[in-house]
GROMACS .gro file of C-alpha atoms in nm:
model
  340
    1MET     CA    1   7.921  -8.685  12.569
    2ARG     CA    2   7.803  -9.020  12.702
    3GLU     CA    3   7.447  -9.029  12.825
    4PRO     CA    4   7.361  -9.132  13.183
    5ASP     CA    5   7.183  -9.461  13.241
    6PHE     CA    6   7.143  -9.527  13.613
    7GLU     CA    7   6.939  -9.845  13.574
    8ASN     CA    8   7.189 -10.021  13.347
    9ASN     CA    9   7.506  -9.896  13.509
   10LEU     CA   10   7.530  -9.783  13.871
   11LYS     CA   11   7.224  -9.978  13.982
   12LYS     CA   12   7.365 -10.293  13.822
   13VAL     CA   13   7.694 -10.231  14.003
   14LEU     CA   14   7.509 -10.212  14.335
   15LEU     CA   15   7.334 -10.540  14.249
   16LYS     CA   16   7.675 -10.702  14.193
   17LYS     CA   17   7.609 -10.734  13.821
   18LYS     CA   18   7.803 -10.630  13.514
   19PRO     CA   19   7.714 -10.274  13.407
   20ALA     CA   20   7.657 -10.178  13.045
   21ARG     CA   21   7.983  -9.980  13.043
   22HIS     CA   22   8.256  -9.861  13.276
   23THR     CA   23   8.084  -9.686  13.565
   24LEU     CA   24   8.196  -9.399  13.786
   25PHE     CA   25   8.119  -9.328  14.150
   26GLU     CA   26   8.210  -9.036  14.372
   27PHE     CA   27   8.054  -8.930  14.700
   28LEU     CA   28   8.148  -8.560  14.694
   29ILE     CA   29   8.364  -8.341  14.475
   30SER     CA   30   8.514  -8.003  14.553
   31GLU     CA   31   8.351  -7.678  14.451
   32GLU     CA   32   8.645  -7.611  14.220
   33ALA     CA   33   8.592  -7.944  14.044
   34GLU     CA   34   8.221  -7.870  14.010
   35GLU     CA   35   8.294  -7.534  13.853
   36VAL     CA   36   8.531  -7.680  13.593
   37LEU     CA   37   8.323  -7.985  13.507
   38SER     CA   38   7.993  -7.799  13.488
   39GLY     CA   39   8.118  -7.511  13.276
   40TYR     CA   40   7.833  -7.324  13.440
   41THR     CA   41   7.847  -6.971  13.574
   42MET     CA   42   7.586  -6.928  13.846
   43LYS     CA   43   7.355  -6.631  13.801
   44GLU     CA   44   7.354  -6.583  14.178
   45ASP     CA   45   7.465  -6.768  14.490
   46SER     CA   46   7.139  -6.949  14.559
   47ALA     CA   47   7.036  -7.303  14.644
   48GLU     CA   48   6.875  -7.351  14.304
   49GLU     CA   49   7.182  -7.231  14.115
   50ARG     CA   50   7.415  -7.455  14.320
   51ILE     CA   51   7.186  -7.752  14.253
   52LYS     CA   52   7.189  -7.679  13.879
   53ARG     CA   53   7.569  -7.653  13.878
   54ARG     CA   54   7.615  -7.984  14.059
   55ILE     CA   55   7.380  -8.165  13.822
   56LYS     CA   56   7.567  -8.025  13.520
   57ALA     CA   57   7.904  -8.122  13.671
   58PHE     CA   58   7.808  -8.485  13.738
   59TYR     CA   59   7.633  -8.513  13.401
   60ASN     CA   60   7.931  -8.373  13.208
   61ALA     CA   61   8.178  -8.593  13.397
   62GLY     CA   62   7.992  -8.909  13.296
   63TYR     CA   63   7.823  -9.014  13.620
   64ASP     CA   64   7.483  -9.184  13.620
   65PHE     CA   65   7.373  -9.011  13.940
   66VAL     CA   66   7.404  -8.692  14.142
   67PRO     CA   67   7.450  -8.690  14.523
   68PHE     CA   68   7.226  -8.459  14.725
   69LEU     CA   69   7.121  -8.405  15.083
   70PRO     CA   70   6.742  -8.429  15.040
   71GLY     CA   71   6.658  -8.128  15.254
   72ASN     CA   72   6.712  -7.957  15.585
   73LEU     CA   73   6.774  -8.226  15.850
   74TRP     CA   74   7.050  -8.116  16.083
   75PHE     CA   75   7.155  -8.158  16.445
   76GLU     CA   76   7.249  -7.820  16.584
   77ARG     CA   77   7.568  -7.812  16.786
   78LYS     CA   78   7.807  -7.554  16.923
   79GLU     CA   79   8.052  -7.405  16.679
   80HIS     CA   80   8.405  -7.537  16.662
   81LYS     CA   81   8.714  -7.353  16.547
   82MET     CA   82   8.726  -7.304  16.172
   83ALA     CA   83   9.013  -7.527  16.065
   84GLU     CA   84   9.097  -7.803  15.819
   85THR     CA   85   9.077  -8.049  16.106
   86TYR     CA   86   8.929  -8.023  16.455
   87SER     CA   87   8.895  -8.232  16.767
   88LEU     CA   88   8.601  -8.472  16.800
   89ASN     CA   89   8.565  -8.331  17.150
   90GLU     CA   90   8.487  -7.977  17.028
   91GLY     CA   91   8.138  -7.834  17.009
   92VAL     CA   92   7.996  -8.060  17.280
   93THR     CA   93   7.625  -7.991  17.337
   94ILE     CA   94   7.492  -8.288  17.537
   95THR     CA   95   7.689  -8.396  17.843
   96ASP     CA   96   7.424  -8.524  18.083
   97ARG     CA   97   7.051  -8.587  18.126
   98GLN     CA   98   6.971  -8.219  18.184
   99SER     CA   99   7.145  -8.097  17.869
  100PHE     CA  100   6.974  -8.378  17.677
  101GLU     CA  101   6.632  -8.266  17.800
  102GLU     CA  102   6.711  -7.902  17.719
  103TYR     CA  103   6.839  -7.975  17.367
  104LYS     CA  104   6.603  -7.846  17.096
  105TRP     CA  105   6.551  -8.148  16.873
  106GLN     CA  106   6.422  -8.070  16.527
  107LYS     CA  107   6.053  -8.150  16.501
  108PHE     CA  108   5.967  -8.425  16.254
  109GLU     CA  109   5.713  -8.201  16.082
  110ASP     CA  110   5.982  -7.936  16.025
  111ILE     CA  111   6.202  -8.167  15.817
  112ASN     CA  112   6.167  -8.070  15.451
  113TYR     CA  113   6.284  -8.209  15.117
  114GLU     CA  114   6.330  -7.884  14.932
  115THR     CA  115   6.653  -7.990  14.761
  116LEU     CA  116   6.486  -8.290  14.597
  117GLU     CA  117   6.188  -8.079  14.497
  118ILE     CA  118   6.420  -7.839  14.315
  119ALA     CA  119   6.665  -8.093  14.174
  120GLN     CA  120   6.404  -8.316  14.013
  121LYS     CA  121   6.315  -8.030  13.778
  122TYR     CA  122   6.664  -8.021  13.624
  123LEU     CA  123   6.770  -8.387  13.602
  124PRO     CA  124   6.860  -8.508  13.251
  125ASP     CA  125   6.697  -8.830  13.136
  126GLY     CA  126   6.865  -9.142  13.272
  127ILE     CA  127   7.025  -8.980  13.574
  128LYS     CA  128   6.906  -9.040  13.930
  129ILE     CA  129   6.971  -8.880  14.268
  130MET     CA  130   7.165  -9.050  14.547
  131ALA     CA  131   7.004  -8.924  14.868
  132TYR     CA  132   7.255  -8.914  15.153
  133CYS     CA  133   7.257  -8.829  15.524
  134PRO     CA  134   7.386  -8.508  15.690
  135ASN     CA  135   7.653  -8.722  15.854
  136GLY     CA  136   7.521  -9.045  16.003
  137VAL     CA  137   7.381  -9.176  16.327
  138LEU     CA  138   7.713  -9.234  16.506
  139GLU     CA  139   7.881  -8.925  16.365
  140ASN     CA  140   7.600  -8.698  16.478
  141VAL     CA  141   7.591  -8.850  16.826
  142ILE     CA  142   7.967  -8.796  16.854
  143GLY     CA  143   7.919  -8.440  16.731
  144LEU     CA  144   7.660  -8.372  17.000
  145CYS     CA  145   7.835  -8.549  17.288
  146GLY     CA  146   8.204  -8.536  17.203
  147TYR     CA  147   8.394  -8.858  17.145
  148GLU     CA  148   8.562  -8.892  17.485
  149ASN     CA  149   8.245  -8.797  17.667
  150LEU     CA  150   8.045  -9.052  17.468
  151CYS     CA  151   8.292  -9.325  17.566
  152TYR     CA  152   8.241  -9.243  17.935
  153MET     CA  153   7.866  -9.222  17.891
  154LEU     CA  154   7.853  -9.565  17.727
  155ALA     CA  155   7.993  -9.706  18.050
  156ASP     CA  156   7.827  -9.481  18.307
  157GLU     CA  157   7.498  -9.357  18.159
  158ARG     CA  158   7.383  -9.627  17.922
  159GLU     CA  159   7.017  -9.533  17.925
  160LEU     CA  160   7.098  -9.173  17.837
  161VAL     CA  161   7.316  -9.286  17.546
  162GLU     CA  162   7.033  -9.505  17.417
  163ASP     CA  163   6.799  -9.205  17.429
  164ILE     CA  164   7.043  -8.986  17.235
  165PHE     CA  165   7.091  -9.249  16.966
  166ARG     CA  166   6.714  -9.288  16.942
  167GLU     CA  167   6.659  -8.917  16.883
  168VAL     CA  168   6.928  -8.903  16.616
  169GLY     CA  169   6.850  -9.241  16.462
  170THR     CA  170   6.475  -9.199  16.423
  171ARG     CA  171   6.518  -8.863  16.250
  172THR     CA  172   6.785  -8.999  16.017
  173GLU     CA  173   6.567  -9.299  15.937
  174LYS     CA  174   6.261  -9.086  15.859
  175TYR     CA  175   6.465  -8.843  15.651
  176ILE     CA  176   6.604  -9.108  15.419
  177LYS     CA  177   6.285  -9.315  15.409
  178ASP     CA  178   6.082  -9.010  15.307
  179SER     CA  179   6.330  -8.930  15.030
  180LEU     CA  180   6.241  -9.266  14.873
  181LYS     CA  181   5.898  -9.123  14.787
  182PHE     CA  182   6.062  -8.914  14.515
  183ASP     CA  183   6.087  -9.092  14.180
  184CYS     CA  184   6.408  -8.901  14.107
  185VAL     CA  185   6.584  -9.086  14.391
  186GLY     CA  186   6.737  -9.409  14.268
  187MET     CA  187   6.971  -9.478  14.558
  188THR     CA  188   7.008  -9.404  14.927
  189PHE     CA  189   7.347  -9.359  15.090
  190CYS     CA  190   7.432  -9.377  15.460
  191ASN     CA  191   7.751  -9.182  15.526
  192ASP     CA  192   7.873  -9.239  15.881
  193ASP     CA  193   8.238  -9.272  15.979
  194TRP     CA  194   8.258  -9.564  16.221
  195GLY     CA  195   8.628  -9.618  16.262
  196PHE     CA  196   8.996  -9.542  16.286
  197LYS     CA  197   9.286  -9.706  16.109
  198ASN     CA  198   9.295  -9.996  16.356
  199SER     CA  199   8.943 -10.031  16.493
  200THR     CA  200   8.588  -9.900  16.508
  201MET     CA  201   8.521  -9.594  16.724
  202ILE     CA  202   8.286  -9.780  16.955
  203SER     CA  203   8.272 -10.155  17.013
  204HIS     CA  204   8.119 -10.391  16.762
  205ALA     CA  205   7.856 -10.483  17.020
  206ASP     CA  206   7.762 -10.117  17.065
  207LEU     CA  207   7.741 -10.065  16.690
  208ARG     CA  208   7.507 -10.362  16.661
  209GLU     CA  209   7.284 -10.237  16.941
  210LEU     CA  210   7.287  -9.861  16.888
  211VAL     CA  211   7.356  -9.799  16.519
  212TYR     CA  212   7.261 -10.099  16.306
  213PRO     CA  213   6.883 -10.092  16.376
  214TYR     CA  214   6.826  -9.759  16.200
  215TYR     CA  215   7.026  -9.856  15.892
  216LYS     CA  216   6.853 -10.194  15.875
  217GLU     CA  217   6.520 -10.014  15.853
  218ILE     CA  218   6.651  -9.776  15.586
  219ALA     CA  219   6.792 -10.067  15.384
  220LYS     CA  220   6.466 -10.259  15.413
  221ALA     CA  221   6.261  -9.960  15.298
  222THR     CA  222   6.501  -9.892  15.011
  223HIS     CA  223   6.475 -10.248  14.882
  224GLU     CA  224   6.097 -10.251  14.918
  225CYS     CA  225   6.092  -9.955  14.677
  226GLY     CA  226   6.305 -10.147  14.428
  227LYS     CA  227   6.599  -9.915  14.487
  228VAL     CA  228   6.957  -9.972  14.604
  229ILE     CA  229   7.157  -9.857  14.905
  230GLY     CA  230   7.524  -9.785  14.969
  231MET     CA  231   7.721  -9.687  15.275
  232HIS     CA  232   8.026  -9.470  15.331
  233SER     CA  233   8.248  -9.517  15.630
  234CYS     CA  234   8.615  -9.473  15.696
  235GLY     CA  235   8.793  -9.704  15.935
  236ASN     CA  236   8.888 -10.065  15.994
  237PHE     CA  237   8.594 -10.305  15.957
  238SER     CA  238   8.780 -10.623  16.043
  239GLY     CA  239   8.537 -10.848  16.226
  240ILE     CA  240   8.217 -10.681  16.103
  241TYR     CA  241   8.265 -10.637  15.727
  242GLU     CA  242   8.031 -10.927  15.650
  243GLU     CA  243   7.764 -10.774  15.874
  244LEU     CA  244   7.731 -10.477  15.638
  245TYR     CA  245   7.549 -10.698  15.387
  246GLU     CA  246   7.442 -10.998  15.596
  247ILE     CA  247   7.278 -10.808  15.884
  248ILE     CA  248   7.217 -10.450  15.770
  249GLY     CA  249   7.157 -10.514  15.402
  250PHE     CA  250   7.384 -10.260  15.233
  251ASP     CA  251   7.431 -10.323  14.860
  252GLY     CA  252   7.759 -10.134  14.833
  253LYS     CA  253   8.048 -10.009  15.047
  254HIS     CA  254   8.245  -9.689  14.989
  255SER     CA  255   8.565  -9.551  15.143
  256TYR     CA  256   8.891  -9.744  15.123
  257GLU     CA  257   9.247  -9.671  15.232
  258ASP     CA  258   9.559  -9.854  15.119
  259THR     CA  259   9.685  -9.861  15.479
  260ILE     CA  260   9.371 -10.046  15.594
  261LEU     CA  261   9.233 -10.249  15.303
  262PRO     CA  262   9.337 -10.166  14.946
  263VAL     CA  263   9.049 -10.164  14.702
  264GLU     CA  264   9.199 -10.449  14.502
  265GLU     CA  265   9.197 -10.675  14.809
  266ALA     CA  266   8.849 -10.561  14.909
  267TYR     CA  267   8.715 -10.648  14.565
  268GLU     CA  268   8.868 -10.995  14.564
  269LYS     CA  269   8.752 -11.071  14.917
  270TYR     CA  270   8.405 -10.916  14.923
  271GLY     CA  271   8.316 -10.807  14.570
  272ASN     CA  272   8.078 -11.094  14.507
  273LYS     CA  273   7.880 -11.008  14.825
  274ILE     CA  274   7.881 -10.630  14.836
  275ALA     CA  275   7.958 -10.382  14.558
  276VAL     CA  276   8.287 -10.197  14.584
  277LEU     CA  277   8.251  -9.824  14.516
  278GLY     CA  278   8.553  -9.609  14.437
  279GLY     CA  279   8.862  -9.708  14.628
  280ILE     CA  280   9.153  -9.533  14.455
  281ASP     CA  281   9.335  -9.418  14.767
  282ILE     CA  282   9.333  -9.042  14.823
  283ASP     CA  283   9.702  -9.026  14.916
  284PHE     CA  284   9.784  -9.221  14.600
  285LEU     CA  285   9.559  -8.992  14.396
  286CYS     CA  286   9.730  -8.682  14.534
  287ARG     CA  287  10.092  -8.795  14.510
  288SER     CA  288  10.106  -9.014  14.200
  289SER     CA  289  10.172  -8.920  13.840
  290GLU     CA  290   9.893  -8.918  13.587
  291GLU     CA  291  10.045  -9.227  13.427
  292GLU     CA  292  10.044  -9.416  13.758
  293ILE     CA  293   9.685  -9.314  13.828
  294GLU     CA  294   9.565  -9.423  13.485
  295LYS     CA  295   9.746  -9.755  13.519
  296ARG     CA  296   9.588  -9.837  13.856
  297CYS     CA  297   9.241  -9.722  13.749
  298ARG     CA  298   9.258  -9.921  13.427
  299ALA     CA  299   9.372 -10.228  13.617
  300MET     CA  300   9.069 -10.203  13.849
  301LEU     CA  301   8.835 -10.169  13.554
  302GLU     CA  302   8.991 -10.471  13.386
  303ARG     CA  303   8.982 -10.671  13.710
  304SER     CA  304   8.608 -10.613  13.747
  305GLU     CA  305   8.506 -10.594  13.381
  306GLU     CA  306   8.351 -10.941  13.352
  307ARG     CA  307   8.249 -10.989  13.716
  308GLY     CA  308   8.082 -10.651  13.771
  309GLY     CA  309   8.005 -10.501  14.111
  310TYR     CA  310   8.260 -10.220  14.083
  311ALA     CA  311   8.243  -9.847  14.005
  312LEU     CA  312   8.561  -9.643  13.963
  313GLY     CA  313   8.627  -9.349  14.195
  314SER     CA  314   8.841  -9.217  14.476
  315GLY     CA  315   8.880  -9.387  14.811
  316ASN     CA  316   8.692  -9.110  14.988
  317SER     CA  317   8.598  -8.787  14.809
  318ILE     CA  318   8.754  -8.524  14.587
  319ALA     CA  319   8.858  -8.264  14.842
  320LYS     CA  320   9.001  -7.930  14.735
  321TYR     CA  321   9.356  -8.053  14.789
  322VAL     CA  322   9.325  -8.331  14.529
  323PRO     CA  323   9.495  -8.206  14.209
  324LEU     CA  324   9.226  -8.164  13.946
  325LYS     CA  325   9.447  -8.307  13.672
  326ASN     CA  326   9.478  -8.627  13.872
  327TYR     CA  327   9.105  -8.648  13.935
  328PHE     CA  328   9.034  -8.584  13.567
  329THR     CA  329   9.278  -8.863  13.477
  330LEU     CA  330   9.068  -9.099  13.687
  331LEU     CA  331   8.751  -8.982  13.514
  332LYS     CA  332   8.896  -9.017  13.165
  333THR     CA  333   9.002  -9.375  13.232
  334ALA     CA  334   8.636  -9.472  13.254
  335ASN     CA  335   8.500  -9.197  13.029
  336PRO     CA  336   8.751  -9.125  12.748
  337GLN     CA  337   8.502  -8.884  12.587
  338LEU     CA  338   8.546  -8.635  12.871
  339LYS     CA  339   8.690  -8.302  12.756
  340VAL     CA  340   8.849  -8.099  13.037
   0.00000   0.00000   0.00000
């Protein structure tokens, strides 16, 4: 069992430095993977027991951190059909000024950090929490307005759109900033899908005006605390990739697809400016043999071994459809001591 050491491994990766050893990164893993890796049978289905299981899973797998939503921030919306995928136009709650005024925004004083309060009691020495968002600013606005409706509103009701982004953005900003007050938090993480395969979901100009300001403030606060910040977003960032670190101040970028920008290319092009987290394409991870997965993972570790700024992981997250044997092959490439 290798011991976690956030300061000398994942934090160094985010600072574009060489970590003390091969370092792992994953945003989320499936419940099935958690059960196997943790070896923990929950006494009951409670928040505390789920927190304990996740900590044990990430510790046993060889990570230097555990990802958690800090508490209860959420943006209530109408239910959508329960399915593996659903339309970004489902569950629309805000369509005009009246529905915006009638929407029951969560009060700032009602936002709590109960998860962090519980988790900090069970963290092994050397491991830190990565505090992430309940979706991000753009994703939550799309969830409230619907994607098509938001596109129309950007053209026809600009002031209303600005107000919606403000309500979502200020709460997200406060939520993550307040999580920095916990010593157990070593890293903040802004997860917000901005794009498609070929472009961003809204224009670059709209991202700069409506989305960037909140993340800039979160990044600034994170750095002032001596901590590091990463971001997760799917999509094509051509034309704004440099802005992630030059304007916003993100230390690391997560989520890569071979059909958009393979992780190997991302590392060579941007790795000296922004840390590359994960990147082993999910389709590749699902369809390839264990030998092919080990070969690609080992090649990425060798590519980055002397330069630093890279942590091995998937291109997105370990969903329930990712074969566990393939995921465990990835883990063992960086952590040969793992027994699963």
